[in-house]
CSV table of C-alpha atoms in Angstrom, one decimal:
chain,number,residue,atom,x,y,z
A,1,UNK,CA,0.0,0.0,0.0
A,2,UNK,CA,1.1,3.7,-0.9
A,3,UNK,CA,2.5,5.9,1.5
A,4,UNK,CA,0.1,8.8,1.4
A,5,UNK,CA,1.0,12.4,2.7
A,6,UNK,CA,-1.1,15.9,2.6
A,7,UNK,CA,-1.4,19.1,4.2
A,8,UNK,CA,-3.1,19.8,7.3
A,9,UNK,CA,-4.1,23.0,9.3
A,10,UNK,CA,-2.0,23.0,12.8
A,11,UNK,CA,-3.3,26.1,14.3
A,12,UNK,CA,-3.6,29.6,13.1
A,13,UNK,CA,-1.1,30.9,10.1
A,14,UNK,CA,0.1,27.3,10.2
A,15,UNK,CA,0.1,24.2,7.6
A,16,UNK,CA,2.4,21.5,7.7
A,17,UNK,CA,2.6,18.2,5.0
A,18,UNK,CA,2.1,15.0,7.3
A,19,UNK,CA,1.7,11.9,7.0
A,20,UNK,CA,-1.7,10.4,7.0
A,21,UNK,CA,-3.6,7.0,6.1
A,22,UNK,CA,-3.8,5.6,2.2
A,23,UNK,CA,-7.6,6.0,2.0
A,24,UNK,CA,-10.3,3.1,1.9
A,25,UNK,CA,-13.9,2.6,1.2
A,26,UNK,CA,-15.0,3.6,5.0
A,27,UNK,CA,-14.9,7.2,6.3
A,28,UNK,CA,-12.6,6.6,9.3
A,29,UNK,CA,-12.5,8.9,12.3
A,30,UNK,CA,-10.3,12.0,12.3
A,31,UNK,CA,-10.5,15.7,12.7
A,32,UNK,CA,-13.1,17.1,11.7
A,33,UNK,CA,-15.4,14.0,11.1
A,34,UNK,CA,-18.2,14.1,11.8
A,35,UNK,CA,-19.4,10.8,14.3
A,36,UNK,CA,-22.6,9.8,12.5
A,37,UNK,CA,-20.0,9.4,9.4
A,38,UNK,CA,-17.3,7.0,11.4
A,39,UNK,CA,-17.8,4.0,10.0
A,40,UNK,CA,-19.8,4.5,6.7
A,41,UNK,CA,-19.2,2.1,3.9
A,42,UNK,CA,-18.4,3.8,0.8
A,43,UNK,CA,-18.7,1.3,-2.3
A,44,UNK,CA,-19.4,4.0,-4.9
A,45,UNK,CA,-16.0,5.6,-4.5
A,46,UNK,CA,-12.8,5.4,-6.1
A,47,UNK,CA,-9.2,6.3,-5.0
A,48,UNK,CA,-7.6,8.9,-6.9
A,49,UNK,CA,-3.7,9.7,-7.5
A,50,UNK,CA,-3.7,13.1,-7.5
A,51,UNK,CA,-2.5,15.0,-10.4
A,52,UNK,CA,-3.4,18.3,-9.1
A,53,UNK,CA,-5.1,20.1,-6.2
A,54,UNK,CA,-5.2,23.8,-5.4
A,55,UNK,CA,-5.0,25.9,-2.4
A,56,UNK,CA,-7.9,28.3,-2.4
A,57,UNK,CA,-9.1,31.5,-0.9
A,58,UNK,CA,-11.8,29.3,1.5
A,59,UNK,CA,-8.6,27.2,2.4
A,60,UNK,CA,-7.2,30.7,3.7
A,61,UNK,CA,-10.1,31.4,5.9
A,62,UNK,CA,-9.6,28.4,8.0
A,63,UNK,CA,-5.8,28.7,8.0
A,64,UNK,CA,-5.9,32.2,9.7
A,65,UNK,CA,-7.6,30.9,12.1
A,66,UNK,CA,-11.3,32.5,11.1
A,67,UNK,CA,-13.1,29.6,11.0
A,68,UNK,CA,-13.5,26.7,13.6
A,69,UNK,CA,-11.5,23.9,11.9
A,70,UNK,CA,-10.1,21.4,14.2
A,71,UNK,CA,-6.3,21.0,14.6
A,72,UNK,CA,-4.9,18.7,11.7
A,73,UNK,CA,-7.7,18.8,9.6
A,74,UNK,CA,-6.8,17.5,6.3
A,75,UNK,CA,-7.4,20.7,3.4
A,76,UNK,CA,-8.2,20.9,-0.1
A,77,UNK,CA,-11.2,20.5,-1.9
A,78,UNK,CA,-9.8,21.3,-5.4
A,79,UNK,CA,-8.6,17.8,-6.8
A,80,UNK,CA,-7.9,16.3,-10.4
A,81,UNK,CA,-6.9,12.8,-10.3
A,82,UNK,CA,-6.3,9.8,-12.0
A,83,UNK,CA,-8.1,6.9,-10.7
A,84,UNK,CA,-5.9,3.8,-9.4
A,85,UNK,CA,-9.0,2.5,-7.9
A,86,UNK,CA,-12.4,1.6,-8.2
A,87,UNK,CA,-14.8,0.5,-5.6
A,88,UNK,CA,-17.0,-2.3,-5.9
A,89,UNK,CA,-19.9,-0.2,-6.4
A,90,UNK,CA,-18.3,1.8,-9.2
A,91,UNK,CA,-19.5,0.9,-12.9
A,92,UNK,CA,-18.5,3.3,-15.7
A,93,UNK,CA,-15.1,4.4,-14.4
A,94,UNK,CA,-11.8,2.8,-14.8
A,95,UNK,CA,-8.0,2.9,-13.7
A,96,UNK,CA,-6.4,5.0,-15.8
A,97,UNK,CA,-9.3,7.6,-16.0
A,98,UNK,CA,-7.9,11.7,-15.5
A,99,UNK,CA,-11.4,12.9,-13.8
A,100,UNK,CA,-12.1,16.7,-12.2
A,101,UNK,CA,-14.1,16.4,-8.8
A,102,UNK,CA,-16.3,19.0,-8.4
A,103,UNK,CA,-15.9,20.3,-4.5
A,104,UNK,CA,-19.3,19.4,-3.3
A,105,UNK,CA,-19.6,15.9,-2.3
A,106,UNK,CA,-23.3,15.1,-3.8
A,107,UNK,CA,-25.0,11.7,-3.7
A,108,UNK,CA,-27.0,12.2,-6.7
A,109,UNK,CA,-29.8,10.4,-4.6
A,110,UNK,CA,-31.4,13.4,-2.9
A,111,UNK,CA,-34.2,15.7,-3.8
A,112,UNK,CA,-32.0,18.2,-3.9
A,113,UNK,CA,-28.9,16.1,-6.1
A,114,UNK,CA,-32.0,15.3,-8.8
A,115,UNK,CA,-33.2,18.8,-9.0
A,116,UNK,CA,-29.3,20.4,-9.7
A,117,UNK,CA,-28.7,21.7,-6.3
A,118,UNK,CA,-25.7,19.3,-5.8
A,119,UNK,CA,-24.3,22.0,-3.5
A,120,UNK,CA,-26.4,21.2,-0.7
A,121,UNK,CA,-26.9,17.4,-1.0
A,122,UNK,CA,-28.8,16.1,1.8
A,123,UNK,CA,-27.2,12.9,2.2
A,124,UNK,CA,-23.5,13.8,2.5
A,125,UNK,CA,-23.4,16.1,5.7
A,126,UNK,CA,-24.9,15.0,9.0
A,127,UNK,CA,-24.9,18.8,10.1
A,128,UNK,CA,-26.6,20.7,7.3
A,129,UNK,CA,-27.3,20.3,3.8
A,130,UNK,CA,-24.2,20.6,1.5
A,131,UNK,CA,-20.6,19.1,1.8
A,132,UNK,CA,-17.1,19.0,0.7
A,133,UNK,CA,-13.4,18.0,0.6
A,134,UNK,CA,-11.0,19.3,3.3
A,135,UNK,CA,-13.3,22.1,4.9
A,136,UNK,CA,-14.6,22.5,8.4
A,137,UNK,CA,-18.4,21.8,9.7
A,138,UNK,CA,-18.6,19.7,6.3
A,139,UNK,CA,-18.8,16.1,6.9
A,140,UNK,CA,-15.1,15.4,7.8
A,141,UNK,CA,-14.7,13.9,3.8
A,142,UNK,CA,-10.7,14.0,4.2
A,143,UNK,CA,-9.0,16.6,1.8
A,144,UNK,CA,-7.7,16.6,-1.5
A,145,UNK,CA,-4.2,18.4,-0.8
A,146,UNK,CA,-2.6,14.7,-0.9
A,147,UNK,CA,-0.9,12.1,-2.7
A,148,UNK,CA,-3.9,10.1,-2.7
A,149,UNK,CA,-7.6,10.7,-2.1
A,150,UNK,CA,-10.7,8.8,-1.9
A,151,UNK,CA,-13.9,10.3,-3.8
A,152,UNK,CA,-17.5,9.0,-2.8
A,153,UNK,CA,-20.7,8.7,-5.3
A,154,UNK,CA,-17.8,8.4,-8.0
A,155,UNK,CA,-20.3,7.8,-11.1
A,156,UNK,CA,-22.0,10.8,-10.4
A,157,UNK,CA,-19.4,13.2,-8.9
A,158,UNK,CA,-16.1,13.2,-11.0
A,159,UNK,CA,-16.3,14.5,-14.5
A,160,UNK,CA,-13.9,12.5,-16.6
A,161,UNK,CA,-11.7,13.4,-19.5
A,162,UNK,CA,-12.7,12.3,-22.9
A,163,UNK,CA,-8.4,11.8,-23.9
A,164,UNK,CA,-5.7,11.5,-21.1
A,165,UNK,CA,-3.2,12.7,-23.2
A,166,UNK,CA,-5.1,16.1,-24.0
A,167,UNK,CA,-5.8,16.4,-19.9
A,168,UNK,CA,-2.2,16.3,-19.3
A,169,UNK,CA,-1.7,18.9,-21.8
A,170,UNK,CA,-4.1,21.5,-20.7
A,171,UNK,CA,-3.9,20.4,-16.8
A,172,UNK,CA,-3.1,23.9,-15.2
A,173,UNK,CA,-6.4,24.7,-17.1
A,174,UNK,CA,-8.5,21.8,-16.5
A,175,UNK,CA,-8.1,21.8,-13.0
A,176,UNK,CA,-9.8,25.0,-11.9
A,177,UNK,CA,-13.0,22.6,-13.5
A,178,UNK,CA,-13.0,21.4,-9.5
A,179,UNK,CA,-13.7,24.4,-7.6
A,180,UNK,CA,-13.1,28.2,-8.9
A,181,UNK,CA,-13.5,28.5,-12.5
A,182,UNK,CA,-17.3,27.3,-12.0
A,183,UNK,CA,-17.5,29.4,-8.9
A,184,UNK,CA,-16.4,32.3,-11.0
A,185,UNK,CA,-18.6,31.5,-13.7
A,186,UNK,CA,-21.5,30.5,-11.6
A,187,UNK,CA,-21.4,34.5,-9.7
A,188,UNK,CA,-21.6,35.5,-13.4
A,189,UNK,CA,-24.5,33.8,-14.5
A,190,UNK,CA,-26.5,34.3,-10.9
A,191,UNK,CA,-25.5,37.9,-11.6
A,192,UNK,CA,-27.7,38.3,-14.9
A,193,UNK,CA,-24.1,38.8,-17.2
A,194,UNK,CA,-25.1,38.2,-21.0
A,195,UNK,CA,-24.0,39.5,-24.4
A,196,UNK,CA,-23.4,43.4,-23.7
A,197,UNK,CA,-23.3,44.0,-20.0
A,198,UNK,CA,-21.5,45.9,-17.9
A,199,UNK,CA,-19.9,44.1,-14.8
A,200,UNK,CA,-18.4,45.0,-11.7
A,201,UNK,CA,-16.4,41.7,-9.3
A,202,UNK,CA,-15.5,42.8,-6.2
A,203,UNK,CA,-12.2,41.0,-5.6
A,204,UNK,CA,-9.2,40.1,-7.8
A,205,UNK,CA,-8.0,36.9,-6.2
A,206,UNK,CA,-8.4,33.8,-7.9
A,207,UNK,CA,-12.1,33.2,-7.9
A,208,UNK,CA,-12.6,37.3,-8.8
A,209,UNK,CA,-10.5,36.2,-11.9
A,210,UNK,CA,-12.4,33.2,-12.9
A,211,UNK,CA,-15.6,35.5,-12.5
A,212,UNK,CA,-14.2,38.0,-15.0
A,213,UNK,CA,-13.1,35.1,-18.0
A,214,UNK,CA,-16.3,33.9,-17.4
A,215,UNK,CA,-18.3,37.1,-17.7
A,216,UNK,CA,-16.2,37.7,-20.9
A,217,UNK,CA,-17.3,34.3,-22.2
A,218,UNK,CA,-20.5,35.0,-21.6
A,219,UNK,CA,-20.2,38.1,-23.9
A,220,UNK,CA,-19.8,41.1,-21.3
A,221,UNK,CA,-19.3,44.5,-23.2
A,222,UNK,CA,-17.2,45.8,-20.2
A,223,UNK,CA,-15.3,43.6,-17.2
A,224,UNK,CA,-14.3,45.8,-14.1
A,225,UNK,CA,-12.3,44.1,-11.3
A,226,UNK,CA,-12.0,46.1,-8.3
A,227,UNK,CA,-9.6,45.2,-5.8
A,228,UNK,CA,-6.8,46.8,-2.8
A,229,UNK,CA,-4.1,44.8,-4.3
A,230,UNK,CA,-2.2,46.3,-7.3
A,231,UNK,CA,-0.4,43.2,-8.7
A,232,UNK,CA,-3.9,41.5,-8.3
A,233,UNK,CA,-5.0,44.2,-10.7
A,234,UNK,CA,-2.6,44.1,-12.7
A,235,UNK,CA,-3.5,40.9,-13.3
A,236,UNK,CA,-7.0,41.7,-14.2
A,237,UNK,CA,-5.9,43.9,-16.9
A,238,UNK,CA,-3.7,41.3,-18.6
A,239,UNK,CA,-6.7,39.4,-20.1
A,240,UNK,CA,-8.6,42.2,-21.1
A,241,UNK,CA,-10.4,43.8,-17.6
A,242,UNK,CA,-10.7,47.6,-17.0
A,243,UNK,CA,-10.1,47.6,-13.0
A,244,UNK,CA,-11.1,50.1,-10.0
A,245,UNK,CA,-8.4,50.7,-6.9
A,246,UNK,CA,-11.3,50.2,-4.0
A,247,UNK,CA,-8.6,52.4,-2.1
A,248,UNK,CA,-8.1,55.2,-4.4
A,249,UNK,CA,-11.6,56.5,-4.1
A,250,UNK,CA,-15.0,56.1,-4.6
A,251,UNK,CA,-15.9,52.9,-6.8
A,252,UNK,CA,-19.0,54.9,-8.2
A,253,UNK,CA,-16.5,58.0,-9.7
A,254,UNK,CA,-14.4,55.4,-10.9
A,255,UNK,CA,-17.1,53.6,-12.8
A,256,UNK,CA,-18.4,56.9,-14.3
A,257,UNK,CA,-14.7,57.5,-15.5
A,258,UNK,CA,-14.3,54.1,-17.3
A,259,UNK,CA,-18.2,53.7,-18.2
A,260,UNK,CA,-19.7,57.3,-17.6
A,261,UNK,CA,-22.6,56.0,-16.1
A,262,UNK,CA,-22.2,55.2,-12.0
A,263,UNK,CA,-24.0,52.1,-12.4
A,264,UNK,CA,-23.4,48.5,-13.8
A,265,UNK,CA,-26.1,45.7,-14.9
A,266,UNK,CA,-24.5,43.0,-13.0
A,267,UNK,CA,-21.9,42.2,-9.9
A,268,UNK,CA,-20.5,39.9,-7.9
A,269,UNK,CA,-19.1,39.6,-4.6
A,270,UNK,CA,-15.9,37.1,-5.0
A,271,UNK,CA,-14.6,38.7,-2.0
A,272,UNK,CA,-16.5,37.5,1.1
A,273,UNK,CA,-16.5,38.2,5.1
A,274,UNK,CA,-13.0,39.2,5.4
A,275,UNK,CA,-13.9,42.3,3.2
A,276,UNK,CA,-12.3,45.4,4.2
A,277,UNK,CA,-13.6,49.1,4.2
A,278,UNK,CA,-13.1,51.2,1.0
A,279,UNK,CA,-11.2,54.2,0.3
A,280,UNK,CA,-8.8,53.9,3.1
A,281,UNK,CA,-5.8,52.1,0.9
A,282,UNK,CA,-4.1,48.9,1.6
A,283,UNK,CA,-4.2,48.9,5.3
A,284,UNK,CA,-7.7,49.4,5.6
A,285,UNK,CA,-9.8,47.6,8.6
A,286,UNK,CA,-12.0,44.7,8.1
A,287,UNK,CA,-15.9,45.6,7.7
A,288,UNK,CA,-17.2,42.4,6.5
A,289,UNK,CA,-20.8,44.1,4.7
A,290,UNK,CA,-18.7,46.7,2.7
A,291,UNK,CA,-18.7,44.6,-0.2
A,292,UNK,CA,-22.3,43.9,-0.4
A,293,UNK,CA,-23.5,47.4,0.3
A,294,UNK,CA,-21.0,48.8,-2.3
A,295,UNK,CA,-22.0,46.3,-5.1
A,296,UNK,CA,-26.1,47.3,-3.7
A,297,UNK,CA,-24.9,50.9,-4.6
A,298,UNK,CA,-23.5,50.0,-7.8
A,299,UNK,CA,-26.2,48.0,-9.4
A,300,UNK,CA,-28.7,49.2,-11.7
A,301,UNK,CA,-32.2,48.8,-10.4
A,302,UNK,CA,-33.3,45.8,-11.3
A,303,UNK,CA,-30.1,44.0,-11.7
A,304,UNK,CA,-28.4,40.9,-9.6
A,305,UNK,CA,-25.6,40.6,-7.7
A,306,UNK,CA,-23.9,37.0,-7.4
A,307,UNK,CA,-22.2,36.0,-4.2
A,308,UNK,CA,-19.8,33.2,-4.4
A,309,UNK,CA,-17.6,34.8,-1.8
A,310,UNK,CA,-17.7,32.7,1.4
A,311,UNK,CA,-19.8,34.4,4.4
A,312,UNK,CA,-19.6,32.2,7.4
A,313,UNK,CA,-22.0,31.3,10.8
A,314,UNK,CA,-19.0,30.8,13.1
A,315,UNK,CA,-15.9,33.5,12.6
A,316,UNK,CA,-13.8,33.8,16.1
A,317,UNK,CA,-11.7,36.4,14.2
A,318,UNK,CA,-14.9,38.4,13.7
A,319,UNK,CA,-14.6,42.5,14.1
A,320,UNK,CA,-17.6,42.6,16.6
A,321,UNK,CA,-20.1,39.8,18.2
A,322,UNK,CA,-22.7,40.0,15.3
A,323,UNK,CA,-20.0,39.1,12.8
A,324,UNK,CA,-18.9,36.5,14.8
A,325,UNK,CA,-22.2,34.4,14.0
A,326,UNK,CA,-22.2,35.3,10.4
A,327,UNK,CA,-24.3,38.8,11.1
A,328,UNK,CA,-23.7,41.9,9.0
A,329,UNK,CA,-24.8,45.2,8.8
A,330,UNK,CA,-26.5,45.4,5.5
A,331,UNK,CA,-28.3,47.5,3.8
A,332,UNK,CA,-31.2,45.3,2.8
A,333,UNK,CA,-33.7,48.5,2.3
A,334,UNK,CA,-31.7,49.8,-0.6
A,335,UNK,CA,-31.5,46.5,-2.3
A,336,UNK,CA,-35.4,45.9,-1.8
A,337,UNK,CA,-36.0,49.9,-3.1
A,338,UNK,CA,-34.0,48.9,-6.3
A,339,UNK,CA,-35.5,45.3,-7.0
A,340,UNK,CA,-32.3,43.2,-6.7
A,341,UNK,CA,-31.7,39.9,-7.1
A,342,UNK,CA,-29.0,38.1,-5.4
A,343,UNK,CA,-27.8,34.6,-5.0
A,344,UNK,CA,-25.4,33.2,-2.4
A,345,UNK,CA,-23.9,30.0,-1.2
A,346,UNK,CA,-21.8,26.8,-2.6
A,347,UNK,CA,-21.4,26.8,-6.3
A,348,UNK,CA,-23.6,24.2,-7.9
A,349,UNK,CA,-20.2,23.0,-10.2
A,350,UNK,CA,-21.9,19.6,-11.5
A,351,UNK,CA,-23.8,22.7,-13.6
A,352,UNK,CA,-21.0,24.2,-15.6
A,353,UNK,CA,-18.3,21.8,-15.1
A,354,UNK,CA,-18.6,19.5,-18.5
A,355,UNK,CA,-19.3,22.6,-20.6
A,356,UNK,CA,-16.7,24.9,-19.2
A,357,UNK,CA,-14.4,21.7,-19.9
A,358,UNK,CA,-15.5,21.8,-23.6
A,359,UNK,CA,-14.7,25.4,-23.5
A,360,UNK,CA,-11.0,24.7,-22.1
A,361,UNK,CA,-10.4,21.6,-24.6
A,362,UNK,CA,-11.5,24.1,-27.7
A,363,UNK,CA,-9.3,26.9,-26.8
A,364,UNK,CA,-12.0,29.2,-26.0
A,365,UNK,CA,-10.7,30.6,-22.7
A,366,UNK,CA,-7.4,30.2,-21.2
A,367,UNK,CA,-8.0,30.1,-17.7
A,368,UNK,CA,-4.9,29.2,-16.3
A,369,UNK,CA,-3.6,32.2,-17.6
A,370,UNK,CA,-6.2,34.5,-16.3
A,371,UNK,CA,-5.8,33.7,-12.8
A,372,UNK,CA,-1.8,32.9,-13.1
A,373,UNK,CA,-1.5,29.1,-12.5
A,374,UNK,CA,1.9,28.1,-10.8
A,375,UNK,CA,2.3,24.4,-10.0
A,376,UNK,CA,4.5,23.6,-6.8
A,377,UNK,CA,6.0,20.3,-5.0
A,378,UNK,CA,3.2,19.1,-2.2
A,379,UNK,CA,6.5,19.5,0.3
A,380,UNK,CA,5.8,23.5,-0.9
A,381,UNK,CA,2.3,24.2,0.0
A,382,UNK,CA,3.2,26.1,3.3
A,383,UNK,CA,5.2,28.6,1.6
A,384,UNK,CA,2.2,28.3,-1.2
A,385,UNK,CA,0.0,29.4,2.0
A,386,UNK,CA,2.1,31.9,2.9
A,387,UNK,CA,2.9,33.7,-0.4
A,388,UNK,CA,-1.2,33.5,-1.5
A,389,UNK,CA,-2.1,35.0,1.9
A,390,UNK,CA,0.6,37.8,1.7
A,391,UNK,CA,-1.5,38.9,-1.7
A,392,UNK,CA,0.7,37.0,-4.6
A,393,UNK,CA,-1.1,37.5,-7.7
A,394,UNK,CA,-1.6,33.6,-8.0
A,395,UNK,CA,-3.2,30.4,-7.8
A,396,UNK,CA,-1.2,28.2,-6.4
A,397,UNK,CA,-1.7,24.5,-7.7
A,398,UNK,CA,0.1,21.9,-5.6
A,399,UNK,CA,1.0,18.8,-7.9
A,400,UNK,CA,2.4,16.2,-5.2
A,401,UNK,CA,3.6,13.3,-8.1
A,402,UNK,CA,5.4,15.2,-10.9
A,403,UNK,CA,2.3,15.4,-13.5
A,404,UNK,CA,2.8,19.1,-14.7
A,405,UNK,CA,6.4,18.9,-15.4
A,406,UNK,CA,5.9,15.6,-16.9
């Protein structure tokens, strides 16, 4: 059997690459785990090498400490793998198979799986609806950022690659299928953003990124990323992105100097509850509504705003009491005086996953390149962490057997 090794959380601002157990078809216990899921046979899964996993923003939220994650905790949720096994339940996939795994664990069983809300499966998660890889409060489904990994409900859940070859080729692409090019993409759609809109994304990080190719693929007239981070910007404007400095000034003047209108159709929030206040430059303090107000005062009447930034129930890192339990100060009156729509939680990714692959095989958005792909040894994710937290303009993918430079 394998030796096996990933990357856990050890306490706040610190990861470390252990070693842990080669998985099986049982959940074990572990950190994180939830009890009713100790024990539960899992025939439908296979076991996946993994040929790439990423570290994400939401990965970042627990390692600072602003979540409740349990000590050693297994991360990652973003996996591509190659399967070397199959469980006894699995029919249509084989060894051999490159497959992306979409972060939420779904059964394709549930009410909820059948109707295309695999983001809150109700058969995955003994706590609430919805589940995934690596994360707190979500099951205890052991992550991704490993040598090997076991994937659950494997027919349904991983999305394989018609040619192995042509994955290898266009991995650094292929794998932002699991988690943030569908996130992205998904705060475009929820937004409204069709041929000719004008959109605003709050936040240039990785998913903000994804959220801007995807609003251009979707025909957007104009892209604005607005961000505190100036390489992050910089960024932006490399595939095509007008871009706001949320510390230079107002993001209404700014618009009305790019667009000369103060309003856009559509935004999205791929920022979240560590968002800090406007116009006071890089250092400015957390106030975790600011985004969703500002993007309220942005948006046309009548317009949406998507929110695939992560807003939590449990934050001990919180500002004040109310954040601390997920409650903000918004501004709910001026979103119900001008008729918005808005859409929040897990990305459904089982939604967009195959056709945003068929976009990726037929060169029709390079995706990598839009949110800076760099792949990195396993043995390097801590200094991954590090750099990505410090505000690199980069999405770090961690490829613990070789495949990218292979």
């Amino acid at each position: 059997m394998p030796n096996n090794r990933a990357v856990a959380y050890k306490e706040p601002g610190v990861v470390e690459v252990i070693d842990i157990d080669y998985p099986t078809f049982e959940l074990k216990d572990g950190p994180g785990v939830n009890p009713e899921n100790v024990g539960r046979k899992v025939p439908h899964s296979v076991i996946l090498k993994t040929v790439t996993t990423n570290i994400c923003g939401s990965d970042q939220h627990m390692v600072r400490g602003r979540t409740t994650a349990p000590k050693n905790l297994v991360l990652g949720h973003e996996i591509t793998g190659e399967v070397v096994e199959v469980g006894p339940g699995v029919e249509f996939l084989k060894v051999g198979d490159i497959v992306s795994v979409p972060f939420n664990i779904s059964c394709g069983r549930c009410r909820n799986c059948k109707e295309g809300k695999t983001g809150i499966c109700l058969n995955v998660n003994p706590d609430r609806p919805g589940s995934a890889y690596g994360y707190v409060d979500m099951g205890g489904w052991v992550g991704g950022q490993a040598e090997y990994v076991m994937v659950p409900y494997a027919d349904w859940n991983a999305l394989k690659f018609p040619d192995r070859d042509q994955a290898l080729e266009k991995i650094l692409d292929l794998t932002m299928l699991s988690d943030i090019f569908p996130t992205g993409f998904h705060g475009a759609v929820t937004a409204g953003v069709t041929v000719g809109s004008t959109v605003y994304i709050a936040g240039a990080g990785p998913v903000g990124l994804a959220a801007a190719a995807g609003a251009q693929l979707l025909g957007a007239a104009v892209v604005i990323v607005g961000d505190l981070n100036d390489d992050r910007l910089a960024q932006a404007r490399s595939f095509g992105c007008e871009t706001v400095n949320v510390g230079a000034g107002s993001v209404e003047d700014q618009l009305e100097q790019i667009l000369g209108v103060r309003e856009v159709d559509a935004a999205v929030d791929a920022v979240g509850f560590e968002a800090r206040g406007h116009g006071g430059g890089a250092q400015a303090e957390e106030a975790p509504a600011t985004v969703l107000n500002s993007l309220m005062d942005v948006t046309a009447a009548g317009g949406a705003i998507g929110i695939p930034g992560l807003y939590v129930t449990g934050d001990p890192g919180a500002v004040d009491d109310a954040a601390k339990v997920g409650s903000l100060s918004l501004s709910l009156g001026t979103g119900w005086a001008k008729s918005l729509s808005f859409t929040t939680g897990q990305c459904p990714v089982m939604k967009y996953n195959r056709q945003l692959m068929m976009a990726i095989l037929h060169d029709k958005v390079q995706i990598a390149d839009a949110v800076n792909a760099k792949a990195i040894p396993l043995e390097d994710a801590p200094r991954g962490y590090a750099e990505f937290d410090a505000g690199a303009a980069t999405k770090y993918v961690l490829d613990p057997h070789g495949f990218t430079s292979a």
